[in-house]
Amino acid sequence: MRELEQIRNEIDSIDMQLIELLEKRIDCVIEVAEFKEKHRIPILNKAREEEVISKNSRYLKNKMYYDAMVDFLSSNMRISKELQNIYMNSERYGLLGEKLGHSISPMIHSLALKETGNRGFYRLFEVDRGCLKQWFEETKDKGLKGINVTIPYKIEIMNYLDKISDEARRIGSVNTVYFKDGEAIGYNTDYNGFGKLLSKFKIRVDEKKIVILGSGGAARSVLCCCIDNNAEEIFIVSRGGNKNKEISGAKVISYDELYSLDNKDIIINCTPCGMYPLVENTPIKEKVLSKFQTAVDLIYNPQETIFLKSAKNLGLQCVNGLYMLVAQAVAAQEIWNDIKIDDSIIDKIYMKTMEMI
Ligand code: NAP
């Protein structure tokens, strides 16, 4: 006979597969809802429900389990109908990116929707590289109200939008799209989110010397925010140094040049180095951190990267990217719903998110 722990381990592994399958099933159910909506078909289809039960009973080896199977499938179908109902009666949002496993954006947006008394359904849209244009054209008229955009599409998406806000154009990246009156309008709320992070953790960038690691979308939002808040000097550290790269308002340097800089004030990691699942990675050698007073890592998963752990060991003020993530999501909700959301709501969602992850 197997030990209890062994049996429980097998149950855990089966549950894990069930969750994966449940998620896939829900995604199909939402597609069905879209089809039903388009063709004006009612949600409830009693005949289909009976068919599902009788078809699946043929796969059951031990017919003793028949009642359990009926219960299981009926509960699945009840959940499906409820979800279709919610979906059809809600505003629709989502996150667009290449790989979105374990994204916490749906949780943050669902908290934000609850806090603001709005009804919404937030989905994940994983799109392969090279397929963004086609996906966007097919999705644009499907009744979405808004999407957030993440790695690696914050710049490419700009090619397919009807309008881009002045701020997003200046930053050079879009992380929020609002579908309004048949137009797709691009915004950048990372800028706003980073600004809120600075105020929350009382990090002053005015007259400070700042080093930004990475030169992608997030780095550009952080750069603009630091410029607008009167930073004294800003360096962007890029793997290619200043070859082919001119970024106005900052000196672009290589990682080798970073090691020979004298003391600065704030270092901000805007690279994905150290992000889950490659949590052992770090963008720089620890010793360089001793030149700074404050370290910010835009990564929020894990909450303490090797970069932040090293900075903490050296006694620097350390802040991760979770507050920025919540603040940029709340700013997107403000745009989509044309409302003003108080900063106390950002704090509340931030606290709840920390408890839940
Ligand atoms: P991105 O546009 O792909 O830019 C990342 C930049 O990092 C690249 O341009 C590259 O700059 C550098 N980089 C990439 N891979 C690297 C590697 N292996 N080693 C060293 N440098 C590397 O991505 P992003 O949208 O800016 O996001 C960057 C990070 O910020 C991600 O971890 C993302 O999750 C996080 N983020 C967080 C928030 C938040 O709300 N907390 C918001 C936005 C982004 P060079 O080629 O110049 O070296």
Tab-separated table of C-alpha atoms and ligand atoms in Angstrom:
chain	number	residue	atom	x	y	z
A	1	MET	CA	0.000	0.000	0.000
A	2	ARG	CA	1.246	3.495	-0.828
A	3	GLU	CA	2.057	6.027	1.900
A	4	LEU	CA	-0.532	8.828	2.402
A	5	GLU	CA	1.987	11.439	1.244
A	6	GLN	CA	2.602	9.574	-2.006
A	7	ILE	CA	-1.119	9.383	-2.747
A	8	ARG	CA	-1.542	13.076	-1.895
A	9	ASN	CA	1.299	13.963	-4.215
A	10	GLU	CA	-0.495	12.204	-7.029
A	11	ILE	CA	-3.736	14.036	-6.177
A	12	ASP	CA	-1.833	17.344	-6.228
A	13	SER	CA	-0.428	16.541	-9.638
A	14	ILE	CA	-3.895	15.605	-10.961
A	15	ASP	CA	-5.337	18.864	-9.524
A	16	MET	CA	-2.614	20.799	-11.294
A	17	GLN	CA	-3.592	19.222	-14.607
A	18	LEU	CA	-7.267	19.851	-13.873
A	19	ILE	CA	-6.584	23.552	-13.276
A	20	GLU	CA	-4.689	23.797	-16.550
A	21	LEU	CA	-7.553	22.083	-18.349
A	22	LEU	CA	-10.157	24.206	-16.556
A	23	GLU	CA	-8.409	27.338	-17.790
A	24	LYS	CA	-8.349	26.009	-21.356
A	25	ARG	CA	-12.013	25.078	-21.047
A	26	ILE	CA	-12.956	28.555	-19.799
A	27	ASP	CA	-11.122	30.128	-22.751
A	28	CYS	CA	-13.220	27.948	-25.102
A	29	VAL	CA	-16.385	28.842	-23.199
A	30	ILE	CA	-15.654	32.549	-23.749
A	31	GLU	CA	-15.173	31.880	-27.475
A	32	VAL	CA	-18.560	30.157	-27.455
A	33	ALA	CA	-20.020	33.252	-25.741
A	34	GLU	CA	-18.581	35.434	-28.513
A	35	PHE	CA	-20.108	33.153	-31.149
A	36	LYS	CA	-23.490	33.080	-29.400
A	37	GLU	CA	-23.460	36.833	-29.049
A	38	LYS	CA	-22.613	37.357	-32.724
A	39	HIS	CA	-25.316	34.946	-33.896
A	40	ARG	CA	-27.832	35.914	-31.207
A	41	ILE	CA	-28.036	32.395	-29.744
A	42	PRO	CA	-29.223	32.019	-26.111
A	43	ILE	CA	-26.699	30.853	-23.498
A	44	LEU	CA	-28.760	27.902	-22.225
A	45	ASN	CA	-28.872	24.809	-24.448
A	46	LYS	CA	-30.422	21.932	-22.488
A	47	ALA	CA	-29.948	19.418	-25.326
A	48	ARG	CA	-26.210	20.160	-25.522
A	49	GLU	CA	-25.879	19.718	-21.748
A	50	GLU	CA	-27.545	16.297	-21.901
A	51	GLU	CA	-25.346	15.351	-24.841
A	52	VAL	CA	-22.166	16.311	-22.909
A	53	ILE	CA	-23.159	14.049	-20.027
A	54	SER	CA	-24.163	11.062	-22.145
A	55	LYS	CA	-21.101	11.378	-24.440
A	56	ASN	CA	-18.671	11.540	-21.523
A	57	SER	CA	-20.252	8.655	-19.627
A	58	ARG	CA	-18.873	6.381	-22.369
A	59	TYR	CA	-15.321	7.292	-21.282
A	60	LEU	CA	-16.008	6.305	-17.680
A	61	LYS	CA	-14.341	2.957	-16.892
A	62	ASN	CA	-15.992	2.375	-13.510
A	63	LYS	CA	-19.713	3.052	-13.928
A	64	MET	CA	-19.964	3.219	-10.112
A	65	TYR	CA	-18.646	6.777	-10.527
A	66	TYR	CA	-21.505	7.819	-12.849
A	67	ASP	CA	-23.214	10.135	-10.321
A	68	ALA	CA	-19.894	11.767	-9.425
A	69	MET	CA	-19.201	12.367	-13.120
A	70	VAL	CA	-22.663	13.897	-13.651
A	71	ASP	CA	-22.090	16.193	-10.646
A	72	PHE	CA	-18.661	17.177	-11.939
A	73	LEU	CA	-19.819	17.955	-15.485
A	74	SER	CA	-22.994	19.714	-14.309
A	75	SER	CA	-20.956	21.957	-12.058
A	76	ASN	CA	-18.600	22.698	-14.958
A	77	MET	CA	-21.536	23.620	-17.167
A	78	ARG	CA	-23.070	25.790	-14.444
A	79	ILE	CA	-19.755	27.666	-14.128
A	80	SER	CA	-19.621	28.017	-17.931
A	81	LYS	CA	-23.103	29.535	-18.100
A	82	GLU	CA	-22.328	31.944	-15.265
A	83	LEU	CA	-19.101	33.025	-16.953
A	84	GLN	CA	-20.810	33.469	-20.326
A	85	ASN	CA	-23.435	35.570	-18.607
A	86	ILE	CA	-20.822	37.743	-16.891
A	87	TYR	CA	-18.822	38.038	-20.117
A	88	MET	CA	-21.818	39.082	-22.206
A	89	ASN	CA	-22.847	41.703	-19.665
A	90	SER	CA	-19.423	43.174	-18.960
A	91	GLU	CA	-16.953	45.564	-20.477
A	92	ARG	CA	-14.080	43.559	-21.936
A	93	TYR	CA	-10.416	44.090	-21.320
A	94	GLY	CA	-7.221	42.113	-21.626
A	95	LEU	CA	-3.476	41.896	-21.567
A	96	LEU	CA	-1.581	41.451	-24.816
A	97	GLY	CA	1.915	39.997	-24.819
A	98	GLU	CA	3.996	37.103	-26.039
A	99	LYS	CA	4.217	35.014	-22.852
A	100	LEU	CA	1.806	35.815	-20.062
A	101	GLY	CA	2.019	32.801	-17.760
A	102	HIS	CA	1.438	33.819	-14.139
A	103	SER	CA	0.545	37.418	-14.996
A	104	ILE	CA	-1.064	39.168	-12.033
A	105	SER	CA	-2.703	41.843	-14.188
A	106	PRO	CA	-6.113	40.059	-14.255
A	107	MET	CA	-6.113	40.039	-10.441
A	108	ILE	CA	-5.148	43.719	-10.191
A	109	HIS	CA	-7.763	44.780	-12.742
A	110	SER	CA	-10.454	42.705	-11.114
A	111	LEU	CA	-9.653	44.418	-7.773
A	112	ALA	CA	-9.681	47.825	-9.495
A	113	LEU	CA	-13.026	47.081	-11.150
A	114	LYS	CA	-14.514	46.031	-7.800
A	115	GLU	CA	-13.171	49.134	-6.054
A	116	THR	CA	-14.643	51.427	-8.708
A	117	GLY	CA	-17.967	49.584	-8.934
A	118	ASN	CA	-17.446	48.686	-12.600
A	119	ARG	CA	-18.149	45.314	-14.205
A	120	GLY	CA	-15.461	43.880	-16.410
A	121	PHE	CA	-13.940	40.732	-17.788
A	122	TYR	CA	-10.143	40.686	-18.171
A	123	ARG	CA	-8.495	38.104	-20.425
A	124	LEU	CA	-4.976	37.118	-21.423
A	125	PHE	CA	-4.047	37.315	-25.109
A	126	GLU	CA	-0.816	35.474	-25.879
A	127	VAL	CA	0.260	36.331	-29.404
A	128	ASP	CA	3.324	34.894	-31.170
A	129	ARG	CA	5.968	37.218	-32.576
A	130	GLY	CA	5.211	38.106	-36.193
A	131	CYS	CA	1.451	37.676	-35.661
A	132	LEU	CA	0.613	40.968	-33.912
A	133	LYS	CA	-0.732	42.806	-36.990
A	134	GLN	CA	-3.087	39.971	-37.904
A	135	TRP	CA	-4.219	39.538	-34.290
A	136	PHE	CA	-4.871	43.246	-33.906
A	137	GLU	CA	-6.865	43.474	-37.134
A	138	GLU	CA	-8.987	40.473	-36.172
A	139	THR	CA	-9.550	41.645	-32.589
A	140	LYS	CA	-10.054	45.366	-33.065
A	141	ASP	CA	-13.790	45.100	-33.743
A	142	LYS	CA	-14.599	42.300	-31.330
A	143	GLY	CA	-16.072	44.546	-28.678
A	144	LEU	CA	-13.010	44.975	-26.464
A	145	LYS	CA	-12.963	48.189	-24.479
A	146	GLY	CA	-9.284	48.226	-23.721
A	147	ILE	CA	-6.065	46.268	-23.577
A	148	ASN	CA	-2.782	46.553	-21.747
A	149	VAL	CA	0.298	45.791	-23.780
A	150	THR	CA	3.429	44.131	-22.482
A	151	ILE	CA	6.736	42.638	-23.675
A	152	PRO	CA	7.559	42.636	-26.571
A	153	TYR	CA	4.765	44.646	-28.244
A	154	LYS	CA	4.833	48.107	-26.626
A	155	ILE	CA	6.569	49.659	-29.614
A	156	GLU	CA	5.265	47.540	-32.504
A	157	ILE	CA	1.631	48.113	-31.471
A	158	MET	CA	2.099	51.821	-32.292
A	159	ASN	CA	2.083	50.917	-36.021
A	160	TYR	CA	-1.500	49.671	-35.882
A	161	LEU	CA	-3.211	52.373	-33.808
A	162	ASP	CA	-5.448	55.170	-35.119
A	163	LYS	CA	-4.224	57.714	-32.569
A	164	ILE	CA	-1.427	57.929	-30.013
A	165	SER	CA	-1.459	60.258	-26.998
A	166	ASP	CA	1.224	62.980	-26.946
A	167	GLU	CA	2.769	61.394	-23.870
A	168	ALA	CA	3.033	57.906	-25.423
A	169	ARG	CA	4.480	59.367	-28.621
A	170	ARG	CA	7.086	61.303	-26.689
A	171	ILE	CA	8.026	58.223	-24.639
A	172	GLY	CA	7.976	56.038	-27.744
A	173	SER	CA	5.913	53.193	-26.324
A	174	VAL	CA	2.279	52.280	-25.701
A	175	ASN	CA	1.159	50.037	-22.841
A	176	THR	CA	-2.559	50.848	-22.892
A	177	VAL	CA	-5.020	50.848	-25.785
A	178	TYR	CA	-8.521	52.273	-25.583
A	179	PHE	CA	-11.025	51.212	-28.246
A	180	LYS	CA	-13.335	54.151	-28.544
A	181	ASP	CA	-15.885	55.017	-31.239
A	182	GLY	CA	-14.272	52.669	-33.749
A	183	GLU	CA	-10.761	53.973	-33.112
A	184	ALA	CA	-7.808	52.376	-31.303
A	185	ILE	CA	-6.036	54.990	-29.187
A	186	GLY	CA	-2.645	54.359	-27.553
A	187	TYR	CA	-1.535	55.662	-24.155
A	188	ASN	CA	1.403	55.148	-21.828
A	189	THR	CA	0.509	54.595	-18.173
A	190	ASP	CA	3.948	53.196	-17.179
A	191	TYR	CA	5.085	56.818	-16.970
A	192	ASN	CA	2.295	57.633	-14.550
A	193	GLY	CA	2.836	54.360	-12.625
A	194	PHE	CA	6.530	55.091	-12.128
A	195	GLY	CA	5.733	58.625	-10.942
A	196	LYS	CA	3.323	57.185	-8.357
A	197	LEU	CA	6.017	54.729	-7.206
A	198	LEU	CA	8.421	57.626	-6.659
A	199	SER	CA	5.908	59.532	-4.521
A	200	LYS	CA	4.763	56.456	-2.581
A	201	PHE	CA	8.313	55.551	-1.521
A	202	LYS	CA	9.411	59.182	-1.197
A	203	ILE	CA	12.162	58.796	-3.779
A	204	ARG	CA	13.211	62.236	-5.021
A	205	VAL	CA	14.812	62.332	-8.420
A	206	ASP	CA	15.209	66.110	-8.635
A	207	GLU	CA	18.866	67.133	-8.789
A	208	LYS	CA	19.818	63.454	-8.542
A	209	LYS	CA	22.210	61.419	-10.668
A	210	ILE	CA	20.369	58.455	-12.076
A	211	VAL	CA	21.379	55.243	-13.817
A	212	ILE	CA	18.772	53.321	-15.806
A	213	LEU	CA	19.588	49.752	-16.873
A	214	GLY	CA	18.122	48.782	-20.269
A	215	SER	CA	16.819	50.868	-23.124
A	216	GLY	CA	13.422	49.290	-23.859
A	217	GLY	CA	9.857	50.550	-23.408
A	218	ALA	CA	9.878	50.727	-19.614
A	219	ALA	CA	13.295	52.436	-19.558
A	220	ARG	CA	11.943	55.181	-21.837
A	221	SER	CA	8.942	55.816	-19.553
A	222	VAL	CA	11.250	55.969	-16.530
A	223	LEU	CA	13.617	58.294	-18.392
A	224	CYS	CA	10.835	60.746	-19.317
A	225	CYS	CA	9.531	60.716	-15.749
A	226	CYS	CA	13.045	61.454	-14.370
A	227	ILE	CA	13.567	64.256	-16.902
A	228	ASP	CA	10.176	65.799	-16.059
A	229	ASN	CA	11.053	65.646	-12.360
A	230	ASN	CA	14.301	67.550	-12.906
A	231	ALA	CA	16.905	64.823	-12.498
A	232	GLU	CA	20.388	66.319	-12.735
A	233	GLU	CA	22.077	63.664	-14.867
A	234	ILE	CA	20.769	60.445	-16.401
A	235	PHE	CA	22.691	57.478	-17.809
A	236	ILE	CA	21.081	54.699	-19.810
A	237	VAL	CA	23.095	51.506	-19.665
A	238	SER	CA	22.677	49.416	-22.789
A	239	ARG	CA	24.368	46.159	-23.790
A	240	GLY	CA	25.446	47.762	-27.052
A	241	GLY	CA	26.706	50.976	-25.390
A	242	ASN	CA	25.955	54.078	-27.467
A	243	LYS	CA	26.379	52.237	-30.769
A	244	ASN	CA	23.377	53.132	-32.964
A	245	LYS	CA	21.621	54.567	-29.939
A	246	GLU	CA	20.902	58.179	-29.199
A	247	ILE	CA	18.371	58.847	-26.518
A	248	SER	CA	17.614	62.470	-25.862
A	249	GLY	CA	17.985	63.559	-22.243
A	250	ALA	CA	20.392	60.744	-21.302
A	251	LYS	CA	23.925	59.553	-21.943
A	252	VAL	CA	23.912	56.026	-23.317
A	253	ILE	CA	26.784	53.949	-21.933
A	254	SER	CA	27.892	50.315	-21.900
A	255	TYR	CA	28.024	48.026	-18.863
A	256	ASP	CA	31.848	48.356	-18.869
A	257	GLU	CA	31.489	52.136	-18.662
A	258	LEU	CA	29.005	51.761	-15.789
A	259	TYR	CA	31.705	50.047	-13.687
A	260	SER	CA	34.042	53.027	-14.081
A	261	LEU	CA	31.471	55.728	-13.180
A	262	ASP	CA	31.902	57.609	-9.895
A	263	ASN	CA	29.165	57.688	-7.216
A	264	LYS	CA	25.578	58.296	-8.325
A	265	ASP	CA	22.263	58.409	-6.442
A	266	ILE	CA	19.645	56.072	-7.867
A	267	ILE	CA	19.896	52.914	-9.980
A	268	ILE	CA	16.781	51.573	-11.719
A	269	ASN	CA	16.629	48.138	-13.316
A	270	CYS	CA	14.472	48.323	-16.437
A	271	THR	CA	15.728	45.049	-17.922
A	272	PRO	CA	13.920	41.726	-17.511
A	273	CYS	CA	17.086	40.203	-15.935
A	274	GLY	CA	16.069	38.321	-12.790
A	275	MET	CA	12.411	38.062	-13.706
A	276	TYR	CA	10.584	34.740	-13.144
A	277	PRO	CA	11.478	32.044	-14.213
A	278	LEU	CA	15.130	33.137	-14.664
A	279	VAL	CA	15.334	34.351	-11.072
A	280	GLU	CA	19.057	33.582	-10.704
A	281	ASN	CA	19.932	36.254	-13.295
A	282	THR	CA	20.974	39.765	-12.415
A	283	PRO	CA	21.865	42.635	-14.735
A	284	ILE	CA	24.986	43.860	-12.917
A	285	LYS	CA	27.773	42.813	-10.567
A	286	GLU	CA	26.944	43.483	-6.912
A	287	LYS	CA	29.959	45.726	-6.215
A	288	VAL	CA	28.662	48.516	-8.484
A	289	LEU	CA	25.606	48.922	-6.254
A	290	SER	CA	27.733	50.379	-3.478
A	291	LYS	CA	27.945	53.598	-5.549
A	292	PHE	CA	24.201	54.245	-5.038
A	293	GLN	CA	21.781	55.230	-2.262
A	294	THR	CA	18.601	53.779	-3.787
A	295	ALA	CA	17.830	50.782	-6.005
A	296	VAL	CA	14.549	50.321	-7.846
A	297	ASP	CA	13.744	47.160	-9.782
A	298	LEU	CA	10.717	47.335	-12.094
A	299	ILE	CA	10.422	43.553	-11.776
A	300	TYR	CA	7.671	42.426	-9.368
A	301	ASN	CA	7.977	38.655	-9.786
A	302	PRO	CA	9.899	37.733	-7.681
A	303	GLN	CA	9.294	40.601	-5.288
A	304	GLU	CA	12.945	40.487	-4.259
A	305	THR	CA	15.266	39.901	-7.194
A	306	ILE	CA	18.980	39.132	-6.776
A	307	PHE	CA	19.536	42.775	-7.790
A	308	LEU	CA	17.389	44.016	-4.874
A	309	LYS	CA	18.761	41.415	-2.465
A	310	SER	CA	22.309	42.607	-3.162
A	311	ALA	CA	21.250	46.250	-2.818
A	312	LYS	CA	19.549	45.467	0.508
A	313	ASN	CA	22.715	43.745	1.792
A	314	LEU	CA	24.633	46.931	1.015
A	315	GLY	CA	22.100	49.054	2.934
A	316	LEU	CA	20.442	50.818	-0.046
A	317	GLN	CA	16.787	51.853	-0.040
A	318	CYS	CA	15.124	49.134	-2.142
A	319	VAL	CA	11.819	49.214	-4.031
A	320	ASN	CA	10.354	46.632	-6.410
A	321	GLY	CA	7.954	47.186	-9.338
A	322	LEU	CA	4.707	46.012	-7.756
A	323	TYR	CA	3.417	49.459	-6.793
A	324	MET	CA	4.161	50.732	-10.307
A	325	LEU	CA	2.293	47.760	-11.783
A	326	VAL	CA	-0.783	48.513	-9.693
A	327	ALA	CA	-0.586	52.262	-10.376
A	328	GLN	CA	-0.243	51.811	-14.153
A	329	ALA	CA	-3.229	49.418	-14.143
A	330	VAL	CA	-5.330	51.906	-12.181
A	331	ALA	CA	-4.299	54.663	-14.616
A	332	ALA	CA	-5.503	52.431	-17.483
A	333	GLN	CA	-8.855	51.996	-15.722
A	334	GLU	CA	-9.097	55.789	-15.433
A	335	ILE	CA	-8.613	56.117	-19.197
A	336	TRP	CA	-10.993	53.305	-20.161
A	337	ASN	CA	-13.760	54.432	-17.838
A	338	ASP	CA	-13.135	58.169	-17.951
A	339	ILE	CA	-12.918	58.404	-14.157
A	340	LYS	CA	-10.506	59.708	-11.558
A	341	ILE	CA	-9.384	57.089	-9.035
A	342	ASP	CA	-8.003	58.231	-5.708
A	343	ASP	CA	-4.445	57.209	-4.755
A	344	SER	CA	-5.863	55.524	-1.633
A	345	ILE	CA	-7.412	52.923	-3.989
A	346	ILE	CA	-3.960	52.219	-5.476
A	347	ASP	CA	-2.658	51.661	-1.936
A	348	LYS	CA	-5.569	49.357	-1.112
A	349	ILE	CA	-5.117	47.243	-4.269
A	350	TYR	CA	-1.349	47.145	-3.682
A	351	MET	CA	-1.828	45.789	-0.146
A	352	LYS	CA	-4.376	43.207	-1.309
A	353	THR	CA	-2.142	42.137	-4.204
A	354	MET	CA	0.808	41.646	-1.838
A	355	GLU	CA	-1.365	39.415	0.353
A	356	MET	CA	-2.573	37.382	-2.604
A	357	ILE	CA	0.700	36.672	-4.430
B	1	NAP	P1	11.715	45.627	-23.325
B	1	NAP	O1	11.049	46.699	-24.111
B	1	NAP	O2	11.896	44.280	-23.929
B	1	NAP	O3	13.113	46.222	-22.870
B	1	NAP	C1	14.007	45.561	-22.002
B	1	NAP	C2	15.403	46.114	-22.232
B	1	NAP	O4	16.255	45.446	-21.330
B	1	NAP	C3	15.932	45.837	-23.632
B	1	NAP	O5	15.688	46.905	-24.485
B	1	NAP	C4	17.424	45.613	-23.393
B	1	NAP	O6	18.126	46.863	-23.467
B	1	NAP	C5	17.494	45.141	-21.958
B	1	NAP	N1	17.636	43.684	-21.906
B	1	NAP	C6	16.844	42.734	-22.438
B	1	NAP	N2	17.318	41.512	-22.177
B	1	NAP	C7	18.439	41.691	-21.455
B	1	NAP	C8	19.391	40.809	-20.912
B	1	NAP	N3	19.267	39.493	-21.018
B	1	NAP	N4	20.427	41.346	-20.228
B	1	NAP	C9	20.573	42.694	-20.084
B	1	NAP	N5	19.705	43.575	-20.613
B	1	NAP	C10	18.649	43.073	-21.272
B	1	NAP	O7	10.921	45.369	-21.957
B	1	NAP	P2	10.199	46.466	-21.045
B	1	NAP	O8	8.763	46.535	-21.387
B	1	NAP	O9	11.022	47.688	-21.052
B	1	NAP	O10	10.276	45.731	-19.611
B	1	NAP	C11	11.498	45.590	-18.938
B	1	NAP	C12	11.253	45.050	-17.537
B	1	NAP	O11	10.478	45.976	-16.793
B	1	NAP	C13	10.484	43.731	-17.506
B	1	NAP	O12	10.980	42.939	-16.494
B	1	NAP	C14	9.078	44.154	-17.182
B	1	NAP	O13	8.329	43.153	-16.515
B	1	NAP	C15	9.327	45.331	-16.266
B	1	NAP	N6	8.220	46.272	-16.274
B	1	NAP	C16	7.569	46.475	-15.109
B	1	NAP	C17	6.538	47.384	-15.059
B	1	NAP	C18	5.815	47.602	-13.768
B	1	NAP	O14	4.728	48.152	-13.782
B	1	NAP	N7	6.397	47.233	-12.662
B	1	NAP	C19	6.153	48.090	-16.196
B	1	NAP	C20	6.858	47.873	-17.365
B	1	NAP	C21	7.884	46.952	-17.398
B	1	NAP	P3	19.556	46.939	-24.214
B	1	NAP	O15	19.411	46.137	-25.472
B	1	NAP	O16	19.730	48.365	-24.443
B	1	NAP	O17	20.574	46.349	-23.281
